[in-house]
XYZ file of N, CA and C in Angstrom:
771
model
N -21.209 5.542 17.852
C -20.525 6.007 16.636
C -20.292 7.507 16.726
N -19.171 8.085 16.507
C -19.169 9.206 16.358
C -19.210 9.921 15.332
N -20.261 11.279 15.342
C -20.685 11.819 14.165
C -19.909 12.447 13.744
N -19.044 13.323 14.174
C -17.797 13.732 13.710
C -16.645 13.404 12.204
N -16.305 14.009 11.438
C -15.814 13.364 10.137
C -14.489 13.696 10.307
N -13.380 13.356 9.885
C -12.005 14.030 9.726
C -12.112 14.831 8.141
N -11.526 15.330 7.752
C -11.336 16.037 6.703
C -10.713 15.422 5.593
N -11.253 15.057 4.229
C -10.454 14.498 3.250
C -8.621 14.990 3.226
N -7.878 14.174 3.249
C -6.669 14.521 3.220
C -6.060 14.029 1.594
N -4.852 14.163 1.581
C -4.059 13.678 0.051
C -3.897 12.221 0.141
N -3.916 11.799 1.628
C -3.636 10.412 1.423
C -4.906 9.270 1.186
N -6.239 10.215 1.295
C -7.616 8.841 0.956
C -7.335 8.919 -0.207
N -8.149 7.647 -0.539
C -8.269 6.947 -2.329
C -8.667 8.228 -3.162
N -9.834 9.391 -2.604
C -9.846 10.241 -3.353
C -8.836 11.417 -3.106
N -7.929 12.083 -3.867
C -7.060 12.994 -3.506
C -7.414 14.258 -3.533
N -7.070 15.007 -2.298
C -7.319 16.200 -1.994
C -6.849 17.246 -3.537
N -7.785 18.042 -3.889
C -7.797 19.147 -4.695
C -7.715 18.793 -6.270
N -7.950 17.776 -6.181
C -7.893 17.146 -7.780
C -10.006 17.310 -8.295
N -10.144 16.735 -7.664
C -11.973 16.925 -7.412
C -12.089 15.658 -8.242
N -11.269 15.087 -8.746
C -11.403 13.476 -9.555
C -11.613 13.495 -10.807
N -10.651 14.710 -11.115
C -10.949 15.027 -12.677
C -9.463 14.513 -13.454
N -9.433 13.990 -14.260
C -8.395 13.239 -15.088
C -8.144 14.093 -16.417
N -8.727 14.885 -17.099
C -8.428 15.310 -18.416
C -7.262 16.351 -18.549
N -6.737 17.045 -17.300
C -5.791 17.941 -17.461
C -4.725 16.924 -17.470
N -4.302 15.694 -16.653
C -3.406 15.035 -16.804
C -2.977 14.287 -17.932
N -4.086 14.170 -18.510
C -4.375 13.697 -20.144
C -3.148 14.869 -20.472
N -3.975 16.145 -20.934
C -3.145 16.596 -21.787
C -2.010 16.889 -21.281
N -1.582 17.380 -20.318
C 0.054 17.206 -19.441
C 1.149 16.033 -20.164
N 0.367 14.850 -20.508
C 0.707 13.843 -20.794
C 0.898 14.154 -22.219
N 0.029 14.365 -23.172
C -0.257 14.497 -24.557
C 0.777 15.905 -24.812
N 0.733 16.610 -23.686
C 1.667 17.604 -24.442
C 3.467 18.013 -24.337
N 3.647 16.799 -23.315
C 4.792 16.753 -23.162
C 5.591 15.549 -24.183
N 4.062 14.535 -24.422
C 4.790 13.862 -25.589
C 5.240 14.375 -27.110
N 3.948 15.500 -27.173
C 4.310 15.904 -28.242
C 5.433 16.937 -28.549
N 5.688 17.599 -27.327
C 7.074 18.387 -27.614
C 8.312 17.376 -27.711
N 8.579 16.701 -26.936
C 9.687 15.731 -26.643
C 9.699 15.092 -28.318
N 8.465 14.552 -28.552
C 8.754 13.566 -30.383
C 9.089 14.638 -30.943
N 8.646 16.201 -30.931
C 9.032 16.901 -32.290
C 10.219 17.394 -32.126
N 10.698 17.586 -30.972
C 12.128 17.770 -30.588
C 13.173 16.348 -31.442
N 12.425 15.363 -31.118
C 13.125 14.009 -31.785
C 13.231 14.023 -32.878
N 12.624 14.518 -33.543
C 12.355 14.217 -35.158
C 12.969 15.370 -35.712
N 12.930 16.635 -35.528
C 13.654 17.830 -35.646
C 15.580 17.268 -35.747
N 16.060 17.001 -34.245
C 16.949 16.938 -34.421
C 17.609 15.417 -35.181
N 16.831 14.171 -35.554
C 17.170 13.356 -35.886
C 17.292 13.594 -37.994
N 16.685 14.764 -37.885
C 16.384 14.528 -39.680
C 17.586 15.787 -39.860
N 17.984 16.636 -38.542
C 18.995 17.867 -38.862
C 20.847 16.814 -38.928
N 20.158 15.608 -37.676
C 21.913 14.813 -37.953
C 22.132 14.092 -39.043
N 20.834 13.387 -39.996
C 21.096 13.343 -40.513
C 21.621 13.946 -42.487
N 21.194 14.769 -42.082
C 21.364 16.181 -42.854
C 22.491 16.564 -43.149
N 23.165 16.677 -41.620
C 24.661 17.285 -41.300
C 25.663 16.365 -41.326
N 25.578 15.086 -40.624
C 26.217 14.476 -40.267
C 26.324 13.206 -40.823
N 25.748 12.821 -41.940
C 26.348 11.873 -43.421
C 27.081 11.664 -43.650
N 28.051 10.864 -43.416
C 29.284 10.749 -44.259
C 30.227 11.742 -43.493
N 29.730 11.978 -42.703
C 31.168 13.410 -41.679
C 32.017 12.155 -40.801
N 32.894 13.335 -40.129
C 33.661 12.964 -39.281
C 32.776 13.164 -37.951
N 32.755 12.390 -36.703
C 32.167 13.080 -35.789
C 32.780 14.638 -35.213
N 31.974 15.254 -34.973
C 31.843 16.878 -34.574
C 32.220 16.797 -32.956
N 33.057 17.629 -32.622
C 33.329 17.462 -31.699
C 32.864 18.613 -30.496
N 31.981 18.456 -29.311
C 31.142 19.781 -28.820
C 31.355 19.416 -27.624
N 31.446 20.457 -26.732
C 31.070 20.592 -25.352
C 32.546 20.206 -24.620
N 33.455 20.560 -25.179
C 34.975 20.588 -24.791
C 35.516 18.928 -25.090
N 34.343 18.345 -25.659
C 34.641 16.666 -26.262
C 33.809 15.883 -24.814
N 33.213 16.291 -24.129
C 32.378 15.606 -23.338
C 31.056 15.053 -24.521
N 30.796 15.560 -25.429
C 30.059 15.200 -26.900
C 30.756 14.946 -27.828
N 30.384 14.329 -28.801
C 30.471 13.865 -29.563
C 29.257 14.149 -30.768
N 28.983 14.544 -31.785
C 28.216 14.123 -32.655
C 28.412 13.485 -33.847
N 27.182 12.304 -33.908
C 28.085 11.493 -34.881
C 26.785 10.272 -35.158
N 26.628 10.319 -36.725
C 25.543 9.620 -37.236
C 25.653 8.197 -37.188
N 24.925 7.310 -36.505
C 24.923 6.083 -36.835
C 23.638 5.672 -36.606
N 23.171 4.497 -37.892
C 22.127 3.432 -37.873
C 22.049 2.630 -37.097
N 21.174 2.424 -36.361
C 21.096 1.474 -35.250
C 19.974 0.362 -35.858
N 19.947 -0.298 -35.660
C 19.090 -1.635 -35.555
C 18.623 -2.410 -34.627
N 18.996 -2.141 -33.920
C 18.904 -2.675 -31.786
C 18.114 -1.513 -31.043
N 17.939 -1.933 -29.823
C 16.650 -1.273 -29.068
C 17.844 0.232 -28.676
N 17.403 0.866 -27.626
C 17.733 2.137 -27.433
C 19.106 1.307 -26.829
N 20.101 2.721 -26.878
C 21.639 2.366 -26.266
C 22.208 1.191 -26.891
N 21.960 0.525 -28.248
C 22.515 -0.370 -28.878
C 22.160 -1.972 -28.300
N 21.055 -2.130 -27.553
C 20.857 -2.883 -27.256
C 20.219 -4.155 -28.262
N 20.574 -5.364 -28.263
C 20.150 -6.308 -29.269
C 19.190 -7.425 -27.846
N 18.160 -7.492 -29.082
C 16.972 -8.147 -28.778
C 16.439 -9.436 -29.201
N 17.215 -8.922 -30.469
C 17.158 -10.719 -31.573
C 15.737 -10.043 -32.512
N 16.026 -8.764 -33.349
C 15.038 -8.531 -34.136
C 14.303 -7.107 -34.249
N 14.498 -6.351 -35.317
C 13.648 -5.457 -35.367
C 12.641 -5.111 -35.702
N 12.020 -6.324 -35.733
C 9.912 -5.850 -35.947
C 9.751 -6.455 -34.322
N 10.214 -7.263 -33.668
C 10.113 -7.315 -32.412
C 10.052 -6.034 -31.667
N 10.970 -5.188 -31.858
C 11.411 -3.957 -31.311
C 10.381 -2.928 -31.659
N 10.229 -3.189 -32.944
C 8.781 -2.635 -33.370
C 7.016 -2.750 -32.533
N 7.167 -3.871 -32.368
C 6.164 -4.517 -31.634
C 5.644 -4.076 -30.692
N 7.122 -4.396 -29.844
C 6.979 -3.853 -28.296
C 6.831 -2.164 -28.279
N 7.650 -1.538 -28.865
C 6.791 -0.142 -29.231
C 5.189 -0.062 -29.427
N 4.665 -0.550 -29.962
C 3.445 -0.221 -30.346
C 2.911 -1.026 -29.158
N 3.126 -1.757 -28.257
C 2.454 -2.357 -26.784
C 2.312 -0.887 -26.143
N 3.508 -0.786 -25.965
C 4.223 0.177 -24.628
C 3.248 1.772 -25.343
N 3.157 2.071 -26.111
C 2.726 3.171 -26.741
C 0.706 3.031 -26.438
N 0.368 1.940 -26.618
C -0.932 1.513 -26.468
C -1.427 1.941 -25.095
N -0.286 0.399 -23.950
C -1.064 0.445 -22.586
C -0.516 1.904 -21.842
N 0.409 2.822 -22.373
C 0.384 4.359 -21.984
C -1.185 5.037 -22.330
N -1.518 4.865 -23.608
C -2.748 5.582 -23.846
C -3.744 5.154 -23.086
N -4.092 3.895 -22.982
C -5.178 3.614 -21.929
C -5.129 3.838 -20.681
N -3.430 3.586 -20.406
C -2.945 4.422 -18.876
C -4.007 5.382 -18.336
N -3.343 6.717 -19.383
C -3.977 7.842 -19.137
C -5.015 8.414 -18.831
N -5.979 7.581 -18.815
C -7.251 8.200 -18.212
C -7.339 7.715 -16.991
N -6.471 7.337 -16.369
C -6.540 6.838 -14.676
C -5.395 7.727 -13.840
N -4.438 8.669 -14.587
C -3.932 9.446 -13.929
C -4.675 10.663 -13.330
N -4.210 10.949 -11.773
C -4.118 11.902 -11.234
C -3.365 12.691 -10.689
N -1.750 11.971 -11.385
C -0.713 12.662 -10.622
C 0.516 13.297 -11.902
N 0.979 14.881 -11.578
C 1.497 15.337 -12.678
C 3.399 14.856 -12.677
N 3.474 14.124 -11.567
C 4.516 13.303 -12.477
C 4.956 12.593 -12.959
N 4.010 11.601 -12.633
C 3.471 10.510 -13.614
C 3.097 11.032 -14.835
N 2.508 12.240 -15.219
C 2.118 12.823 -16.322
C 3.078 12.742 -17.287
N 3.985 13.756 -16.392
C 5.150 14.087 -17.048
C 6.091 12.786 -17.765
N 6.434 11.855 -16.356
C 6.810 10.498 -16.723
C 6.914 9.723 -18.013
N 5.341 9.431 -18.062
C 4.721 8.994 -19.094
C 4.918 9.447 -20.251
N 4.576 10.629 -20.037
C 4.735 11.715 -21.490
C 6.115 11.386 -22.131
N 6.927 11.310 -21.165
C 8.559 10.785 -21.690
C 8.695 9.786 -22.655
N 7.985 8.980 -21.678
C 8.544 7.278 -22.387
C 7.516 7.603 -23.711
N 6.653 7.884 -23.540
C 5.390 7.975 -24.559
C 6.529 8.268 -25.839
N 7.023 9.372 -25.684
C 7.501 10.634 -27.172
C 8.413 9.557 -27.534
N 9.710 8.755 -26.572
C 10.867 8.016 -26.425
C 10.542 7.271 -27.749
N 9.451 6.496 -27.224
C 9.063 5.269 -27.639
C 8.235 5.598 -28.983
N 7.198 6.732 -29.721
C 6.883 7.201 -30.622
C 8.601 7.240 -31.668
N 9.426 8.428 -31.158
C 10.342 8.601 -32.047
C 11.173 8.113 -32.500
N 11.215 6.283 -31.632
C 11.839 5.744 -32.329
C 11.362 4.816 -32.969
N 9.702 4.147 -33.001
C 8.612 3.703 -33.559
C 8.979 3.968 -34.975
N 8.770 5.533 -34.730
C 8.546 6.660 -36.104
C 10.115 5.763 -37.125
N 11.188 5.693 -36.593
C 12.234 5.023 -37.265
C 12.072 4.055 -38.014
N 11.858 2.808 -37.118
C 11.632 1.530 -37.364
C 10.821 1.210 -38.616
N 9.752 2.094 -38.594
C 8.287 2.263 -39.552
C 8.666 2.528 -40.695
N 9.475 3.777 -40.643
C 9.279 4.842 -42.249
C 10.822 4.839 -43.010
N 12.002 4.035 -41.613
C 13.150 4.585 -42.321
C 13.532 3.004 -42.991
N 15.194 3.028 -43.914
C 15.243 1.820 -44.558
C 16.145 0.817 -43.782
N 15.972 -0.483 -43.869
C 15.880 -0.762 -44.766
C 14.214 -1.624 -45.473
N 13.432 -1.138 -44.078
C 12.072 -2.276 -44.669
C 10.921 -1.682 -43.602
N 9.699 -1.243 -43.963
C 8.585 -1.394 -42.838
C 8.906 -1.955 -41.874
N 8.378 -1.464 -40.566
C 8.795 -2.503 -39.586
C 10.477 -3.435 -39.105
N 11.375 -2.585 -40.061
C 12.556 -2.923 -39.750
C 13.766 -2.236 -39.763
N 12.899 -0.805 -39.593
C 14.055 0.296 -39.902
C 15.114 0.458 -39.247
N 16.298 1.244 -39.673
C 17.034 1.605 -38.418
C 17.119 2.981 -37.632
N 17.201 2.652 -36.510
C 17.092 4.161 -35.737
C 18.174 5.028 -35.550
N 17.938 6.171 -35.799
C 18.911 7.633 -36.105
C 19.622 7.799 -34.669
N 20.736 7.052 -34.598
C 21.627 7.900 -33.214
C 22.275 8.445 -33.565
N 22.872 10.131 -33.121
C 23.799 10.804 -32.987
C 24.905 11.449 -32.153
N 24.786 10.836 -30.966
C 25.072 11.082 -29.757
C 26.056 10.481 -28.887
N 27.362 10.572 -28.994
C 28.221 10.165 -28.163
C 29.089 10.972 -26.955
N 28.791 10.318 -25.844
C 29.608 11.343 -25.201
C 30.980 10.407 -24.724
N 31.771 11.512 -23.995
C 33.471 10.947 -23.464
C 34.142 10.622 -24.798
N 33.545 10.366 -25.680
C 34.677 9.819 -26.708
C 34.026 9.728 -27.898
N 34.402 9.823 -29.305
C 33.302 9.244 -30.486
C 33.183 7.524 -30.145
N 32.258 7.294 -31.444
C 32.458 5.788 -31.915
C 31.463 5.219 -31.063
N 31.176 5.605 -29.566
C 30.430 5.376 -28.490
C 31.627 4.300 -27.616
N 32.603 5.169 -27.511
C 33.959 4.105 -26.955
C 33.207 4.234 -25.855
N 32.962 4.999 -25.058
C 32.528 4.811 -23.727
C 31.393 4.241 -23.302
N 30.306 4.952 -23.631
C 28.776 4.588 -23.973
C 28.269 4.474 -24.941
N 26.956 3.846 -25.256
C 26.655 3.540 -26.635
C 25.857 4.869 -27.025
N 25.812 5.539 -28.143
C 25.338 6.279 -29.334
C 24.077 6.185 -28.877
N 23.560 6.924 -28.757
C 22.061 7.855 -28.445
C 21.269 8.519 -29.122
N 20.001 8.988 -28.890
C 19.043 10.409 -29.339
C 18.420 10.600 -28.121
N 17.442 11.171 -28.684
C 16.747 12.208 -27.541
C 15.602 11.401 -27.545
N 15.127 10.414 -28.219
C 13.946 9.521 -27.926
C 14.750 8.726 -26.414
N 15.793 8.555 -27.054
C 16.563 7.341 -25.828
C 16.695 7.928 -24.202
N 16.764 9.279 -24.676
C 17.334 9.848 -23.135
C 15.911 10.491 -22.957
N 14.744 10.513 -23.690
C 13.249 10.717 -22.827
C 12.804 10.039 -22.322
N 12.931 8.565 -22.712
C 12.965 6.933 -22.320
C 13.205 6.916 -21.012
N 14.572 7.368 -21.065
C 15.556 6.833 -19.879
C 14.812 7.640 -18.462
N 15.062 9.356 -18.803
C 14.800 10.304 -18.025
C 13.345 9.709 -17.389
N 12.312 9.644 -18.163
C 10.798 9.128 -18.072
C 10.697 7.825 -17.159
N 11.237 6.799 -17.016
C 11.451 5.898 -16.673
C 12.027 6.085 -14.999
N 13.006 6.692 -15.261
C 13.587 7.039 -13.618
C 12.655 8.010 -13.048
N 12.547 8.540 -13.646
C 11.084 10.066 -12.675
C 10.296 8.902 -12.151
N 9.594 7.833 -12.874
C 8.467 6.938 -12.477
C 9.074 6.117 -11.263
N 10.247 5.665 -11.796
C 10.625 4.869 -10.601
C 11.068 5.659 -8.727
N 11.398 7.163 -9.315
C 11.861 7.974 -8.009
C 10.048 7.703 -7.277
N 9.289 8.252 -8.213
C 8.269 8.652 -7.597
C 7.325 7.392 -6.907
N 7.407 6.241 -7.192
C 6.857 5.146 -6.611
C 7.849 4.767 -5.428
N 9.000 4.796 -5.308
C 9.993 4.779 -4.595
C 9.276 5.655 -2.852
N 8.871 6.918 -3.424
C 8.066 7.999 -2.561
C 6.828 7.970 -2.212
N 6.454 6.718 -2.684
C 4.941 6.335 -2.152
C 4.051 7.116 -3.136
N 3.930 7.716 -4.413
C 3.391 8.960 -5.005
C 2.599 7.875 -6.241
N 1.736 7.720 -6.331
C 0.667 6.421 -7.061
C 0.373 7.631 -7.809
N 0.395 6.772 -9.632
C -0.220 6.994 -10.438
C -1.642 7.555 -10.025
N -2.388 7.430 -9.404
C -4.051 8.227 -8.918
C -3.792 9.391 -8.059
N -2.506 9.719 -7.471
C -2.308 11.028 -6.534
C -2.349 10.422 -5.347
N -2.676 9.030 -4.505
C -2.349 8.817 -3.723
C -1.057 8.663 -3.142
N -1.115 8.594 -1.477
C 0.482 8.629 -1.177
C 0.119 7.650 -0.555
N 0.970 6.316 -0.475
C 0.886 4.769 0.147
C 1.912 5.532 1.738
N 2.861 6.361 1.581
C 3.677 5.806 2.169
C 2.694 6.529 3.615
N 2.299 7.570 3.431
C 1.462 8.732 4.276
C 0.530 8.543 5.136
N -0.485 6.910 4.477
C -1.084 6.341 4.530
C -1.105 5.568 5.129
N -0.170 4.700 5.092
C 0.574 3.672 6.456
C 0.880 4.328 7.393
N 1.462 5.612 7.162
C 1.927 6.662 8.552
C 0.819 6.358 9.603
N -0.549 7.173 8.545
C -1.310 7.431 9.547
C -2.205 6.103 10.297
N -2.150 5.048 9.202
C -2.694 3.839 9.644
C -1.827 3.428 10.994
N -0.253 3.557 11.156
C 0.531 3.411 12.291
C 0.555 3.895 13.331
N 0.044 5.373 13.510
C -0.265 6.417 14.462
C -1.908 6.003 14.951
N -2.783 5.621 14.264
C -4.475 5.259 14.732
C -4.483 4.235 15.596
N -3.355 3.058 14.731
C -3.167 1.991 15.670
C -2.536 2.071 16.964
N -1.294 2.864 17.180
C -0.703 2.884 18.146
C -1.601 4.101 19.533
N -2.253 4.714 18.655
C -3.652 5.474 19.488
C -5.025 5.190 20.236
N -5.605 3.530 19.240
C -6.028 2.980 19.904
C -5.877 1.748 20.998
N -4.032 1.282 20.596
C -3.848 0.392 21.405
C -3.543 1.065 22.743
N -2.951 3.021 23.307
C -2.971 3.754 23.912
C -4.285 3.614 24.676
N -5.232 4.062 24.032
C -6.806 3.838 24.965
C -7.282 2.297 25.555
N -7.036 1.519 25.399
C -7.403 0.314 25.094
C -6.621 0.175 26.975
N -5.089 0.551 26.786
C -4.329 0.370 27.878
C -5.158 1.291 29.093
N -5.232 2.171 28.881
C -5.994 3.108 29.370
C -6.995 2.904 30.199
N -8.119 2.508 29.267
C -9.486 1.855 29.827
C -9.491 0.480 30.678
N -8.461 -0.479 30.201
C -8.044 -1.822 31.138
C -7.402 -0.890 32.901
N -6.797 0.323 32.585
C -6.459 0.525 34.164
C -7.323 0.835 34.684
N -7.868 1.715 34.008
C -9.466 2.395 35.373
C -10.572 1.096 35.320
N -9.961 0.455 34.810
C -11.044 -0.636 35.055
C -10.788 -1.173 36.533
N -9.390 -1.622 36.041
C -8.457 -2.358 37.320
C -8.847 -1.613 38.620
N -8.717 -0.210 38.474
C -8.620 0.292 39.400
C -10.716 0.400 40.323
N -11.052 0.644 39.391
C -12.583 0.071 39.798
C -12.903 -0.801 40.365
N -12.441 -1.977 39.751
C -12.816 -3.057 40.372
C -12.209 -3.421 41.769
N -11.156 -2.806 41.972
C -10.010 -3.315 43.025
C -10.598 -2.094 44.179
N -11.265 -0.987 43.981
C -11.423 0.362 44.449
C -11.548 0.203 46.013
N -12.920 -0.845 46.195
C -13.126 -0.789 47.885
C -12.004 -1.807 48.867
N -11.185 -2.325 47.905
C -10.507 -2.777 49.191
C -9.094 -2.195 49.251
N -8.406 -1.854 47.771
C -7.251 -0.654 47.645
C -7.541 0.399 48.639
N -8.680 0.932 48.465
C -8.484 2.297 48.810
C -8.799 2.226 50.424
N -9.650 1.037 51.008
C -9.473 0.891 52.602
C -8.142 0.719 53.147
N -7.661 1.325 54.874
C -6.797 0.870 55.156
C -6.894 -0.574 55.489
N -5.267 -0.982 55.593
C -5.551 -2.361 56.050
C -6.038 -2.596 57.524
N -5.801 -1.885 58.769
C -6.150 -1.378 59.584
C -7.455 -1.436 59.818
N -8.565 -0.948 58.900
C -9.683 -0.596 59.239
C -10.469 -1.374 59.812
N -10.487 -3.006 59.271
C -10.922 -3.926 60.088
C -11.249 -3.968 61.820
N -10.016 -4.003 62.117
C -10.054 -4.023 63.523
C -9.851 -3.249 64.422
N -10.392 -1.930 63.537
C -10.734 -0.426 64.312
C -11.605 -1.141 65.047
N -12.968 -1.309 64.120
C -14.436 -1.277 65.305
C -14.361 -2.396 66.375
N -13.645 -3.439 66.306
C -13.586 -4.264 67.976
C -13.038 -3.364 68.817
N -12.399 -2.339 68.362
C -11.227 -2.022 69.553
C -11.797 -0.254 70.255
N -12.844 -0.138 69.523
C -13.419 1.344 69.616
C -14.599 0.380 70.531
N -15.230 -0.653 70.047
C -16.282 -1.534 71.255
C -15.688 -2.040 72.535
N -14.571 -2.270 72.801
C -13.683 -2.880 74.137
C -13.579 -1.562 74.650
N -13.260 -0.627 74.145
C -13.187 0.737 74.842
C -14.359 0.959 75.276
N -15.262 1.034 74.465
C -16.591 1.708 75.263
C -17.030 0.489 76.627
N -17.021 -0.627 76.282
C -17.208 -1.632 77.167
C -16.458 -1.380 78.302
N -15.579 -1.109 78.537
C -14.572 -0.893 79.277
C -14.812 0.465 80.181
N -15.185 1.293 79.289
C -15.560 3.159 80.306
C -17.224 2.281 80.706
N -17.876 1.770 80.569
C -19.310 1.360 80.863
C -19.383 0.683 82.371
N -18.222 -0.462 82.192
C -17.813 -0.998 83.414
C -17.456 -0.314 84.621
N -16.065 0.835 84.057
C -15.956 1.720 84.881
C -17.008 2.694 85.227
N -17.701 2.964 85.094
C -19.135 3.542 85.490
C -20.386 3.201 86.401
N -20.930 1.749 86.282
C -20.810 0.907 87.158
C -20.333 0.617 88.199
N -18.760 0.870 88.051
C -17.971 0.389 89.543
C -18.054 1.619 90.618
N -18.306 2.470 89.447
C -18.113 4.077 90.354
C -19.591 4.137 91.062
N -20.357 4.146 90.531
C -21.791 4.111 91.369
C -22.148 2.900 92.279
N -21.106 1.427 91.995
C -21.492 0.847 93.258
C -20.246 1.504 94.549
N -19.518 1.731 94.065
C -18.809 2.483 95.434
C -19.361 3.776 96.185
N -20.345 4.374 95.645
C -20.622 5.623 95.923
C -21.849 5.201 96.957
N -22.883 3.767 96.746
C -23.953 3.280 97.163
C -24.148 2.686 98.281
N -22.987 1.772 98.637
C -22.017 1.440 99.188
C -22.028 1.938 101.077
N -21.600 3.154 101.141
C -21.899 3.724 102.301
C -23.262 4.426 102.696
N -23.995 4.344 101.888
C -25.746 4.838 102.111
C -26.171 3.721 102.616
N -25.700 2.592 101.799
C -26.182 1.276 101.789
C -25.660 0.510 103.968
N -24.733 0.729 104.087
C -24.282 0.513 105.270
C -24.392 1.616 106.966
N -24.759 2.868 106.382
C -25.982 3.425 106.786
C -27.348 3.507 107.513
């Protein structure tokens, strides 16, 4: 085993530089909802103030529109079949955000959240308090752009477009591997892909010097070598003989003598 550690990075379960503390994201969360609703409520009680019984106002070279209408349908004029339904699901979506929040570690999810959070409060806040009934109010749009009437798009507020905005930030950021806890999935697989392809590297590695071990004493002999030593013994056999022959010729004439 090696004792050696790698260094916490952003991509383990615990995230680098957070230290695993959740309460700043809390309020990140808590305080972006609360600017965004009072922004909502500000300008929803000023259109209807101004814009009663008007003509729509025409702003931003007519790329706007302002222009009061009661809605009764979910955000962007959407029909659901009911507005205590619509009610309902507000007070879900408003709930499992709050319990959310104590499991965030990431500030754009914070932010995110905080969106839909205020979205979904300011138009709650409608449904609740305005007429024609508890739980069945209608919601304050003022907002048309390209054209009045909502010829183009449907009639808006600023709950609708914190909704919207809030909603897409969440979706970019999961898109990017960026988890509600500060983890990064995608970073994570990186490196899970690089360990693997590192140990299947060694693995190859260690199978050659194996190969090559095992194969070592007869690879690395020539093929040759074999039948060096008969042929280095016929030689010597051979000068031995001749040695022999030379001393019986030399004996030879002593011998006849």
């Amino acid at each position: 085993m090696n004792p050696e550690r790698e260094p916490e990075t952003a991509t383990s379960r615990e995230p680098a530089g957070t230290g695993g503390r959740s309460p700043r994201y809390v309020v990140l969360l808590a305080s972006v909802a609360v600017v965004v609703y009072l922004i909502d409520l500000v300008t929803k009680v000023a259109a209807t103030a101004a814009l009663e019984g008007e003509e729509p106002v025409r702003i931003l070279g007519g790329f706007v529109h302002l222009q009061l209408v009661r809605n009764p349908y979910a955000a962007f004029g959407m029909d659901f079949g009911g507005t205590w339904i619509l009610a309902l699901v507000a007070l879900a979506v408003v709930g499992v955000i709050v319990w959310f929040a104590r499991k965030l570690r990431s500030t754009g999810w914070a932010i995110g959240l905080g969106l839909v959070l205020a979205g979904a409060l300011g138009n709650l806040t409608d449904r609740v308090f305005r007429a024609p009934a508890p739980m069945e109010g209608h919601v304050i749009d003022f907002l048309s752009v390209f054209g009045p009437d909502g010829r183009y798009f449907p009639v808006f507020n600023a709950a609708d477009s914190a909704i919207t905005i809030g909603a897409v930030l969440i979706v970019v950021l999961s898109v990017l591997g960026r988890d509600y806890d500060g983890t990064i999935t995608r970073g994570r697989k990186r490196n899970t892909d690089t360990d693997s392809g590192d140990a299947e590297a060694g693995d190859t590695d260690t199978n050659t010097d194996t190969d090559a071990e095992s194969a070592g004493p007869e690879a690395g002999a020539p093929a040759a070598a074999p039948d060096a030593a008969p042929d280095a013994t016929d030689a010597a056999s051979a000068a031995e003989d001749g040695t022999r022959s030379g001393r019986a010729a030399r004996t030879s004439p002593e011998e006849d003598a």
